[in-house]
């Protein structure tokens, strides 16, 4: 549906569509009706369970398509219509299995498929196309069964392949297939075959190959097989549809298996390919995973199905033994697909409920009435109409909101609207702000609130006539009537104490205890601050920043500095009364940098000298924050504290902490205490800070346990950031710290903010995750909010939603800009509502989902044992997938794993979450690290969680040096590493360069400046600056990666077979981890088992 | 010894002692009938040009309970090298150093003219003087500027090796570290929180952290024997630094909104100053100098809130028990004062404000520690500037006229006991056989601590005759009293001044005339006044007046000559003749009358009354009035309204004020400008004469008096009119409308009426 909507407005869609047509046409001809494909899928699945499916998919698609075609054609134009048509598609599927058909419809709704299809189809998908449509990675996990009994698996697999059962079913389906056949007959057959051959074969081939490589995972393999490779392919393809964007991933496959497939495909789908070969291939990849899996299955099942069998056959034998990692859904593939398919065209937000491109895709956004995905991303863009449906699906309804997100230079920041003295126009009842969804009636004299339906008078000064469509004539002149995001100038009513705020202030609070001095931190920091103060954030074209600065140093006592411009020398004021902190001076503490430059410089010169001989090792912490907060209070402004702290605050003072690090608690019921603050004092303090608009950024330089869990409470609740530099040494960490500090100081911040998320009737924001404080259940209070901070909001139904009107979100953020202006930033987003679960599954965003689930889990560890949290995650994931399988996927054997296209990466990502340090700590992970990561994730946006949980692994030496593009990523698994290459891994926090043991000497020379592998210093953190293309390229790449992240990533060079390699391997998240984290394959099997349990 | 008058004067000059009675009634009963107790005014450090200190230590009586010091009254056996203590009759061996003594070779302490002698103790460490400035920054810009200049100037007056420290306060309290280079450093305390000495020392880093610092500079341990060196530094080292610091002092930056008083944390500032010294230099001479420009408005010791609409307490409020903050504040300052006194430090209060500044509550800080109290309108007045400068005046030896940490010990012969002392001292609670159970003033002890004193500091010391009537003292018997004052001289030497006096006993029944003739009515008036003022601090005003009246009447009854019930027959001998008049003026004085005075003023006046010597005290009780006219040289005239004549210029000295009053005619002449005409140069001289005389007084007195130049009808003339005896008022007919004098518009009784009543009551057999 969305598609339809989107299609017309959005060119991108157009593209896909064409593809579709192409696809369908070519393949199914009919299928173009994106809807059709899905249905077929469903059908496929149903029938296929086995192999056949795959082919069938193709076929089935075809059929549906065939059936659809007509519709599709029609549909294409009217995407939504198409959905309806899906039904038809279903029907078509129906042929295969009516019942299933119906279910399928659900799947079809995959309409997503439609969406995706558009893209995906063009891609190779088509061949898989069908599968794509299904978007489900139907990995018949015969393997699953196998997984059940790994060892036995293989055989069972063979047997299990019960697939036989599946086969049986398949066979059962075969009839279907027969039907399919019919389909195919219509169109599919040929294509299907072709596809099958192409799709299936390649997979198979690959499978075998891989199998060989994978052989070990015999059990897995079986599963894979069970995956009903064929089916899977199809399904997987289906997956693609969902991920259509993802489909992009398929290309790689091409590369890999390509030749044959390609050939095959081309042969079959030349047109398609021509139009979208790359995509195609990608899809293949995506599909591959499945395919392979399937293949094995195929193998087994196929045997039954000669037609496919032929192709699958060979692979099958092999597959049964293993689950081919290449056959399971690949994040890399999905990302690539999406990039290729959706990266080129701007994302226009005019249409309700469109799923935006993945966060990993570079795309431009055109605001046409809905907020950019940079501001808001939802787990699903199609919300179930009823809470029952929502409960059934278990898909969390959440939005990840980044109200002050930074935009690429090409996109304009929100317009500022000034409604004059009366303030922004709002609904009288629910107080929602004027937005494009408000309905003007009675000739423009009144408007009906789109959130609460209250009818309000339009104030005279705002009156405007309506045109014949009922739209205000000035709609396009007013941002608040035509855009998704905009800002209002707030009136004095929106200000604290009914007074316009003063410009905010930054206070630098520097630990000058022995540790800080000895490590050189203080000297470094003071030196840096001198220049950094010129880069305080300023608003718009302001010549100088309005922000005032102040300085405090502390150890066991606090030292405030008077740096008033009229002084010849700074004055230091010591406050020893830490039990009852206060600010000793008013005038001269917070100053304009330019006016007081001489004094400040003198101060920063003297601080390291003054404390050079200090022996004071004890520090205080809470009083420091208290002091900063009091200073802001005294100055009657909001602001930010930059705390540079080294050690556990053990000095006698409020907020004194004791060392309670106890590794024995791990995996016990008391483990949660490690994440909880030691004392409630910090919460109280944070509350006061929030009331004052005092945001706290904490830079930690611990040599040992500092209790991050407690120290980060205040930053966390005030919207601040925590940076941690364990064992800080100037030589090693200078660059990282300086870079982080610069970025942190320079970034634009909104102060003293309150965020409120309003929704249209029927749903309600019920839960919030992020770095903020809430004193009631609706208002998110943020002492400070910068462009990197994200708030995840969960919604629940409290009434029925209406498909017609959809669901609306309005996020209003009231804040003080860095120039001291009080503003309201409004983001609006309209979502679709569905009565069919399939619509939900087709419009999901896995990355966002993972963002939500990770935050949910990370908060859960505060109150529940980690194991419970992990189990909850697994259960929820299983439920989501089982629901899909039950309600949306085409019928298939129970042994078959069918994943919704949009969520085919859910297992792999979720596994990454489960394996993360917080939920499954390794021996080398300190309590502080876990607490640190825990709080970091809490305010991460989708892009950050994505790469954080599934790191990017880039081969540096594979692509020609001349190529300017980023090398294509590879999956995070040790098997993907070749010992003749060098790889770069990043997860947003860390950056590794892994050097294979047999890398060419020339490469070593040009990159590291040493003559051999053995001479490379392990743990090197800086690449030598060498004047050769490779060195330049790699360093350039590192720089660009760092530029993408909000935190500076420290580089560590790791040599193969070196001690440090353990550290690196920790990030190869598809592998089994040392801490007991499951490998991707194992987890997928486990998930399949869970799903089957739920289904039975 | 021609007359008692000369005797008294001579004794005063030599010993700094004036007794109410110079012949003592020999029995307890008789003594009590004398009405005026046996007491003396002692000026322990009276400046004696002719008294070079001896450079050795005194010889003590060996009896542990006595330890009296060898003095001219002791009987000495030169051959046996023995001496007998004249207080306990213990026979003592002379120490080895005295082996050479004989009748002709006497040590100074045995010579009669050295009844007062001063010893210099060579032992023990000499600690430098310490001056800790505690400066209010909630001042007007002008005031602050003037104060800063005064303080900067004072640095040049301090002894170079004296230690100085600086604490400033407003809403916060800042203790300035003086030793640091480059960046000026201070420790800041919240002005609302009371801290214990321990906390203060911890927070100032005076306890532990000082260790590493010293280790860091092992080379200078001798130079800095004290850990507090960061806050208290020798003047010569940091005077530039401190001058700059003072120069950069800003007004308290915290905003004061309309209708509010600035928040002034005097209580905490003092507490920190006391705590700082307590932790670093206990029992070392130190002066905390508090400069404040208004009442404490927050924290412990708060006297009034910061709301201007709530005025500071008045006598009216206090009487109505409506001064809710007073008690608590007083308690705070008393606690501080007692701690300070225990440490041997003293607190000066320089309060310059147009309104009250809380002296009532803070008075004990100065009163108990021997510190000064100075009250002025502004720091930008010569009154403050000169007074402050005078603190650092030097004597003829070039030593500062200040001494610290004195202990005054009194020993009496067994017929006497010590009842108490009134003056700027605290009890050391040393009981002994010579301590009376009846207390007058601060009693129950034979030793007092006077933390800060100068050559004029005078204590009233009260005794009780305990000799029973039935144990007559042998003819020619003498009672003896020894005053031993150990103190830290401004040169940082420890010194001991010993004064030993003896007076004859006389049987009151047979030798009343002797006793009567030896009555020192001036001393008696001051001593009685001190008792009265002392009582007034704790009792209701009228009660004190009634007590004074009764004492006066009883005295008159005892020593007057009259026929019963015949007032006209009443006569007093010469030695008592002035006493009733003193009492009359005392009753009207601001020490006992609070009407028209703020509580602060009363405290201020009483403070000075309790420490000044006899002459000054008398001036305070009964101001001196000089009259200038063409008729002759200036002459003292009666303090009476009849002295206010049109063709006279009056110069009144009330100690606190110098008033020059031009009579009506003189004022008119001056207005007409006659003084500028060469032919009336004599008029010019006449006008100038009192000015010159006033200057003399102004130059000499501490604190500098308020100088008032007024004329007939001038508003400031009230200072004169309120002091003179209102012999002519609007309602006594015989004076009204007459030429002489000026009527005073008052309902107060005049001296004449007072005397009439006194006579009547004295001769009445009823009372």
XYZ file of N, CA and C in Angstrom, chain A residues 911-1092:
546
model
N 21.555 -11.933 18.045
C 22.643 -12.732 18.592
C 23.795 -11.829 19.015
N 24.027 -10.822 18.207
C 25.092 -9.879 18.548
C 24.775 -9.164 19.859
N 23.521 -8.810 20.013
C 23.122 -8.141 21.251
C 23.333 -9.087 22.421
N 22.924 -10.315 22.214
C 23.033 -11.285 23.303
C 24.486 -11.545 23.677
N 25.329 -11.451 22.678
C 26.743 -11.719 22.930
C 27.493 -10.496 23.426
N 26.837 -9.385 23.444
C 27.549 -8.166 23.808
C 28.061 -8.245 25.239
N 29.016 -7.411 25.534
C 29.688 -7.469 26.831
C 28.730 -7.331 28.000
N 27.690 -6.590 27.771
C 26.791 -6.357 28.890
C 26.024 -7.632 29.225
N 25.585 -8.307 28.185
C 24.731 -9.456 28.440
C 25.513 -10.754 28.580
N 26.721 -10.769 28.082
C 27.518 -11.980 28.209
C 28.984 -11.589 28.301
N 29.414 -11.215 29.499
C 30.759 -10.669 29.627
C 31.822 -11.734 29.540
N 32.898 -11.401 28.920
C 34.045 -12.281 28.905
C 34.919 -11.989 30.105
N 35.927 -12.791 30.274
C 36.767 -12.649 31.457
C 37.523 -11.329 31.438
N 37.789 -10.825 30.258
C 38.630 -9.632 30.183
C 37.812 -8.352 30.272
N 36.520 -8.500 30.301
C 35.684 -7.307 30.331
C 35.461 -6.888 31.773
N 35.826 -5.648 32.080
C 35.683 -5.204 33.463
C 34.255 -4.754 33.724
N 33.953 -4.694 34.984
C 32.631 -4.227 35.390
C 32.398 -2.812 34.860
N 33.436 -2.018 34.922
C 33.311 -0.648 34.441
C 33.014 -0.605 32.950
N 33.699 -1.483 32.222
C 33.456 -1.511 30.777
C 31.994 -1.820 30.492
N 31.496 -2.765 31.225
C 30.104 -3.160 30.972
C 29.158 -2.007 31.286
N 29.390 -1.394 32.419
C 28.518 -0.287 32.791
C 28.641 0.842 31.766
N 29.851 1.027 31.313
C 30.118 2.092 30.350
C 29.353 1.826 29.047
N 29.513 0.617 28.558
C 28.830 0.265 27.320
C 27.316 0.325 27.514
N 26.905 -0.121 28.644
C 25.475 -0.126 28.909
C 24.886 1.274 28.771
N 25.580 2.210 29.364
C 25.001 3.542 29.295
C 25.217 4.187 27.921
N 26.280 3.758 27.243
C 26.492 4.300 25.893
C 25.349 3.916 24.972
N 25.015 2.646 25.052
C 23.991 2.131 24.145
C 22.655 2.820 24.400
N 22.444 3.188 25.638
C 21.162 3.768 25.998
C 20.786 4.962 25.141
N 21.784 5.713 24.704
C 21.397 6.880 23.916
C 21.908 6.802 22.480
N 22.208 5.601 22.044
C 22.690 5.468 20.669
C 21.534 5.553 19.672
N 21.862 6.037 18.518
C 20.833 6.017 17.488
C 20.940 4.708 16.704
N 20.111 4.577 15.707
C 20.027 3.306 15.013
C 21.329 2.978 14.286
N 21.902 3.965 13.671
C 23.132 3.714 12.930
C 24.225 3.249 13.871
N 24.256 3.851 15.035
C 25.308 3.491 15.985
C 25.103 2.091 16.537
N 23.886 1.757 16.879
C 23.666 0.411 17.395
C 23.943 -0.597 16.306
N 23.587 -0.232 15.108
C 23.797 -1.169 14.010
C 25.255 -1.574 13.908
N 26.108 -0.586 13.841
C 27.513 -0.918 13.654
C 28.143 -1.381 14.959
N 27.577 -0.940 16.044
C 28.129 -1.355 17.329
C 27.929 -2.860 17.533
N 26.756 -3.327 17.202
C 26.493 -4.743 17.436
C 27.017 -5.615 16.299
N 26.997 -5.087 15.117
C 27.551 -5.861 14.000
C 28.635 -5.014 13.342
N 29.846 -5.188 13.789
C 30.925 -4.310 13.311
C 31.153 -4.451 11.818
N 31.701 -3.415 11.281
C 32.037 -3.439 9.863
C 33.443 -3.995 9.696
N 33.578 -4.898 8.794
C 34.879 -5.491 8.547
C 35.221 -5.225 7.092
N 36.231 -4.416 6.886
C 36.554 -4.006 5.525
C 37.908 -4.560 5.113
N 37.940 -5.292 4.034
C 39.235 -5.744 3.540
C 39.965 -4.558 2.918
N 41.219 -4.393 3.288
C 41.931 -3.208 2.798
C 42.730 -3.493 1.536
N 43.053 -4.733 1.356
C 43.982 -5.014 0.268
C 43.329 -5.765 -0.885
N 42.043 -5.970 -0.763
C 41.385 -6.741 -1.809
C 41.129 -5.901 -3.053
N 40.636 -4.736 -2.810
C 40.257 -3.936 -3.969
C 41.474 -3.182 -4.476
N 41.431 -2.846 -5.745
C 42.572 -2.128 -6.314
C 42.794 -0.816 -5.581
N 44.029 -0.491 -5.460
C 44.393 0.709 -4.723
C 43.754 1.958 -5.311
N 43.556 1.915 -6.603
C 43.054 3.123 -7.255
C 41.605 3.406 -6.875
N 40.893 2.351 -6.541
C 39.454 2.571 -6.316
C 39.268 3.513 -5.144
N 38.387 4.439 -5.356
C 38.212 5.467 -4.341
C 37.081 5.124 -3.383
N 36.303 4.167 -3.777
C 35.172 3.847 -2.913
C 35.632 2.980 -1.755
N 34.800 2.967 -0.789
C 35.075 2.138 0.365
C 35.062 0.693 -0.096
N 35.965 -0.092 0.372
C 35.935 -1.496 -0.041
C 34.657 -2.154 0.479
N 34.130 -3.092 -0.234
C 32.917 -3.754 0.230
C 33.213 -4.532 1.508
N 32.309 -4.441 2.419
C 32.523 -5.084 3.707
C 32.399 -6.586 3.573
N 32.965 -7.278 4.514
C 32.752 -8.719 4.568
C 32.120 -9.050 5.910
N 31.595 -10.215 5.985
C 30.880 -10.589 7.202
C 31.865 -10.798 8.343
N 31.376 -10.494 9.515
C 32.262 -10.512 10.670
C 32.479 -11.931 11.166
N 33.287 -12.625 10.460
C 33.569 -13.995 10.864
C 35.010 -14.297 10.492
N 35.626 -15.072 11.314
C 37.036 -15.356 11.083
C 37.252 -16.059 9.752
N 36.239 -16.806 9.365
C 36.364 -17.554 8.114
C 36.509 -16.635 6.919
N 36.060 -15.403 7.106
C 36.124 -14.479 5.976
C 37.480 -13.824 5.853
N 38.299 -14.061 6.848
C 39.603 -13.419 6.813
C 40.579 -14.292 6.045
N 41.290 -13.634 5.201
C 42.302 -14.389 4.489
C 43.645 -13.951 5.023
N 44.510 -14.890 5.265
C 45.753 -14.502 5.932
C 46.711 -13.760 5.011
N 46.272 -13.556 3.818
C 47.103 -12.758 2.924
C 46.616 -11.333 2.824
N 45.648 -11.010 3.616
C 45.076 -9.677 3.496
C 45.121 -8.930 4.816
N 44.777 -7.660 4.678
C 44.684 -6.807 5.855
C 43.248 -6.314 5.938
N 42.715 -6.334 7.139
C 41.322 -5.927 7.306
C 41.207 -4.813 8.327
N 40.182 -4.075 8.126
C 39.891 -2.993 9.073
C 38.549 -3.311 9.695
N 38.484 -3.226 11.008
C 37.204 -3.489 11.671
C 36.833 -2.284 12.519
N 35.598 -1.897 12.438
C 35.152 -0.781 13.297
C 33.754 -1.058 13.810
N 33.513 -0.599 15.042
C 32.164 -0.756 15.578
C 31.661 0.553 16.184
N 32.275 1.621 15.795
C 31.837 2.918 16.313
C 32.626 3.331 17.536
N 33.264 2.373 18.192
C 34.060 2.697 19.372
C 35.508 2.276 19.167
N 35.674 1.177 18.475
C 37.014 0.641 18.292
C 37.323 0.510 16.818
N 38.601 0.514 16.572
C 39.047 0.391 15.201
C 40.252 -0.559 15.235
N 40.140 -1.633 14.469
C 41.248 -2.584 14.447
C 41.765 -2.723 13.028
N 43.037 -2.918 12.944
C 43.581 -3.365 11.659
C 44.163 -4.741 11.906
N 43.638 -5.674 11.195
C 44.107 -7.054 11.353
C 45.020 -7.376 10.193
N 46.190 -7.842 10.513
C 47.152 -8.127 9.466
C 47.342 -9.629 9.369
N 47.041 -10.159 8.228
C 47.212 -11.592 8.018
C 48.694 -11.959 8.039
N 48.947 -13.171 8.415
C 50.335 -13.585 8.608
C 51.116 -13.644 7.293
N 50.386 -13.851 6.227
C 51.145 -13.974 4.984
C 50.862 -12.831 4.022
N 50.729 -11.698 4.592
C 50.529 -10.525 3.751
C 51.822 -10.230 3.006
N 51.650 -9.799 1.792
C 52.839 -9.505 0.986
C 53.732 -8.492 1.687
N 54.994 -8.698 1.563
C 55.932 -7.790 2.208
C 55.780 -6.361 1.720
N 55.506 -6.272 0.459
C 55.347 -4.931 -0.121
C 54.234 -4.166 0.574
N 53.206 -4.884 0.819
C 52.072 -4.238 1.474
C 52.450 -3.814 2.892
N 53.099 -4.728 3.565
C 53.540 -4.413 4.924
C 54.429 -3.182 4.900
N 55.326 -3.194 3.952
C 56.257 -2.084 3.840
C 55.530 -0.773 3.590
N 54.612 -0.835 2.687
C 53.995 0.438 2.332
C 52.995 0.908 3.377
N 52.522 -0.003 4.187
C 51.540 0.423 5.184
C 52.198 0.712 6.533
N 53.127 -0.132 6.918
C 53.682 0.010 8.263
C 55.112 0.520 8.258
N 55.708 0.556 7.087
C 57.068 1.068 7.031
C 58.076 0.112 7.618
N 57.723 -1.123 7.780
C 58.707 -2.115 8.218
C 58.759 -3.197 7.157
N 59.817 -3.959 7.240
C 60.053 -4.827 6.098
C 59.316 -6.151 6.162
N 58.907 -6.560 7.353
C 58.237 -7.853 7.373
C 57.118 -7.877 8.404
N 56.316 -8.869 8.278
C 55.187 -9.054 9.181
C 55.634 -9.078 10.635
N 56.733 -9.754 10.853
C 57.156 -9.922 12.247
C 57.614 -8.614 12.867
N 57.924 -7.656 12.021
C 58.418 -6.399 12.589
C 57.313 -5.409 12.923
N 56.142 -5.778 12.539
C 55.034 -4.876 12.854
C 54.801 -4.915 14.358
N 54.729 -3.743 14.942
C 54.485 -3.709 16.372
C 53.040 -4.080 16.646
N 52.879 -5.059 17.433
C 51.516 -5.444 17.786
C 50.937 -4.387 18.715
N 49.720 -4.020 18.483
C 49.096 -3.036 19.345
C 49.392 -1.615 18.933
N 50.065 -1.490 17.820
C 50.345 -0.159 17.267
C 49.049 0.645 17.202
N 49.132 1.925 17.532
C 47.885 2.670 17.497
C 47.880 3.768 16.442
N 49.002 3.955 15.805
C 49.026 4.965 14.749
C 49.754 4.381 13.548
N 49.184 4.559 12.411
C 49.870 4.110 11.214
C 50.901 5.154 10.832
N 52.056 4.716 10.465
C 53.056 5.707 10.068
C 52.588 6.451 8.823
N 52.944 7.693 8.769
C 52.560 8.486 7.599
C 53.578 8.224 6.503
N 53.156 7.457 5.529
C 54.064 7.094 4.454
C 53.512 7.605 3.133
N 54.417 7.931 2.297
C 53.962 8.525 1.038
C 53.839 7.458 -0.041
N 52.819 6.667 0.079
C 52.528 5.734 -1.004
C 51.025 5.567 -1.077
N 50.548 5.142 -2.163
C 49.093 5.137 -2.370
C 48.359 4.298 -1.333
N 48.907 3.173 -0.981
C 48.188 2.307 -0.048
C 48.082 2.969 1.322
N 49.209 3.443 1.779
C 49.204 4.092 3.087
C 48.224 5.252 3.088
N 48.288 6.042 2.066
C 47.382 7.198 2.002
C 45.943 6.749 2.008
N 45.724 5.720 1.248
C 44.345 5.270 1.119
C 43.815 4.758 2.459
N 44.638 3.940 3.097
C 44.187 3.363 4.366
C 44.003 4.457 5.410
N 44.958 5.342 5.461
C 44.812 6.407 6.450
C 43.625 7.292 6.129
N 43.432 7.483 4.849
C 42.259 8.262 4.448
C 40.978 7.564 4.857
N 40.988 6.271 4.686
C 39.795 5.500 5.046
C 39.543 5.587 6.554
N 40.614 5.442 7.296
C 40.467 5.530 8.756
C 39.925 6.901 9.146
N 40.491 7.902 8.523
C 40.012 9.251 8.846
C 38.539 9.394 8.518
N 38.151 8.862 7.389
C 36.750 9.059 7.008
C 35.832 8.259 7.917
N 36.314 7.090 8.340
C 35.493 6.315 9.270
C 35.342 7.073 10.584
N 36.437 7.617 11.026
C 36.378 8.356 12.285
C 35.456 9.554 12.167
N 35.498 10.135 11.010
C 34.661 11.321 10.827
C 33.179 10.967 10.899
N 32.877 9.728 10.579
C 31.465 9.348 10.594
C 30.931 9.138 12.003
N 31.844 8.926 12.933
C 31.394 8.534 14.264
C 31.468 9.704 15.230
N 30.604 9.652 16.212
C 30.591 10.761 17.163
C 31.754 10.642 18.136
N 32.340 9.490 18.222
C 33.486 9.329 19.101
C 34.688 8.887 18.299
N 35.813 9.326 18.745
C 37.037 8.969 18.054
C 37.344 7.509 18.336
N 37.593 6.771 17.273
C 37.871 5.358 17.468
C 39.369 5.156 17.547
N 39.762 4.541 18.615
C 41.185 4.289 18.793
C 41.583 3.120 17.914
N 42.682 3.273 17.241
C 43.142 2.242 16.326
C 44.063 1.262 17.052
N 43.849 0.008 16.789
C 44.773 -0.990 17.316
C 45.145 -1.932 16.168
N 46.425 -2.067 15.978
C 46.868 -2.982 14.924
C 47.060 -4.364 15.548
N 46.405 -5.322 14.946
C 46.441 -6.675 15.483
C 47.058 -7.589 14.436
N 47.964 -8.378 14.893
C 48.581 -9.313 13.949
C 47.957 -10.681 14.112
N 47.864 -11.330 13.033
C 47.315 -12.675 13.101
C 48.181 -13.504 14.040
N 47.525 -14.354 14.794
C 48.212 -15.265 15.703
C 48.887 -14.525 16.849
N 48.539 -13.293 17.012
C 49.161 -12.531 18.095
C 48.237 -12.562 19.308
N 48.813 -12.221 20.450
C 47.989 -12.215 21.661
C 46.770 -11.307 21.506
N 47.045 -10.159 20.936
C 45.954 -9.185 20.824
C 44.823 -9.670 19.928
N 45.108 -10.700 19.194
C 44.084 -11.145 18.260
C 42.817 -11.546 18.996
N 42.973 -11.995 20.192
C 41.795 -12.377 20.976
C 40.824 -11.202 21.066
N 41.420 -10.079 21.302
C 40.619 -8.866 21.443
C 39.839 -8.617 20.165
N 40.541 -8.794 19.113
C 39.947 -8.544 17.809
C 38.844 -9.559 17.509
N 39.126 -10.779 17.842
C 38.168 -11.833 17.516
C 36.843 -11.638 18.241
N 36.969 -10.950 19.329
C 35.763 -10.664 20.086
C 34.724 -9.960 19.215
N 35.225 -9.254 18.223
C 34.305 -8.477 17.392
C 33.860 -9.224 16.143
N 34.359 -10.408 15.981
C 33.885 -11.205 14.844
C 32.611 -11.894 15.299
N 31.539 -11.165 15.201
C 30.329 -11.544 15.919
C 29.571 -12.708 15.306
N 29.951 -13.106 14.125
C 29.231 -14.256 13.585
C 29.811 -15.559 14.114
N 30.979 -15.422 14.717
C 31.610 -16.630 15.233
C 31.181 -16.879 16.665
N 31.448 -18.101 17.028
C 31.234 -18.453 18.417
C 32.211 -17.616 19.246
N 31.720 -17.081 20.319
C 32.646 -16.255 21.092
C 33.211 -17.044 22.249
N 34.308 -16.531 22.774
C 34.986 -17.245 23.854
C 34.146 -17.291 25.121
N 33.285 -16.293 25.226
C 32.482 -16.216 26.448
C 31.300 -17.169 26.397
N 31.205 -17.891 25.319
C 30.078 -18.791 25.216
C 28.984 -18.264 24.324
N 29.234 -17.123 23.700
C 28.240 -16.608 22.776
C 28.124 -17.525 21.563
N 26.916 -17.713 21.126
C 26.699 -18.641 20.038
C 27.168 -18.048 18.725
N 27.533 -18.897 17.821
C 27.812 -18.416 16.475
C 26.476 -18.129 15.813
N 26.568 -17.405 14.746
C 25.351 -17.053 14.018
C 24.587 -18.316 13.636
N 25.308 -19.239 13.081
C 24.660 -20.454 12.600
C 23.965 -21.181 13.745
N 24.704 -21.312 14.827
C 24.118 -22.015 15.966
C 22.892 -21.287 16.477
N 23.029 -19.993 16.502
C 21.911 -19.230 17.052
C 20.685 -19.345 16.156
N 20.956 -19.349 14.881
C 19.833 -19.444 13.955
C 19.120 -20.775 14.170
N 19.914 -21.779 14.363
C 19.322 -23.082 14.607
C 18.497 -23.067 15.883
N 19.115 -22.437 16.862
C 18.411 -22.367 18.139
C 17.098 -21.608 17.980
N 17.184 -20.549 17.257
C 15.991 -19.734 17.053
C 14.920 -20.557 16.337
N 15.377 -21.293 15.390
C 14.432 -22.121 14.663
C 13.743 -23.102 15.594
N 14.551 -23.637 16.470
C 13.982 -24.583 17.411
C 12.921 -23.898 18.272
N 13.285 -22.729 18.710
C 12.343 -21.984 19.557
C 11.040 -21.744 18.806
N 11.206 -21.351 17.575
C 10.022 -21.030 16.787
C 9.163 -22.279 16.615
N 9.840 -23.337 16.366
C 9.066 -24.558 16.147
C 8.336 -24.955 17.398
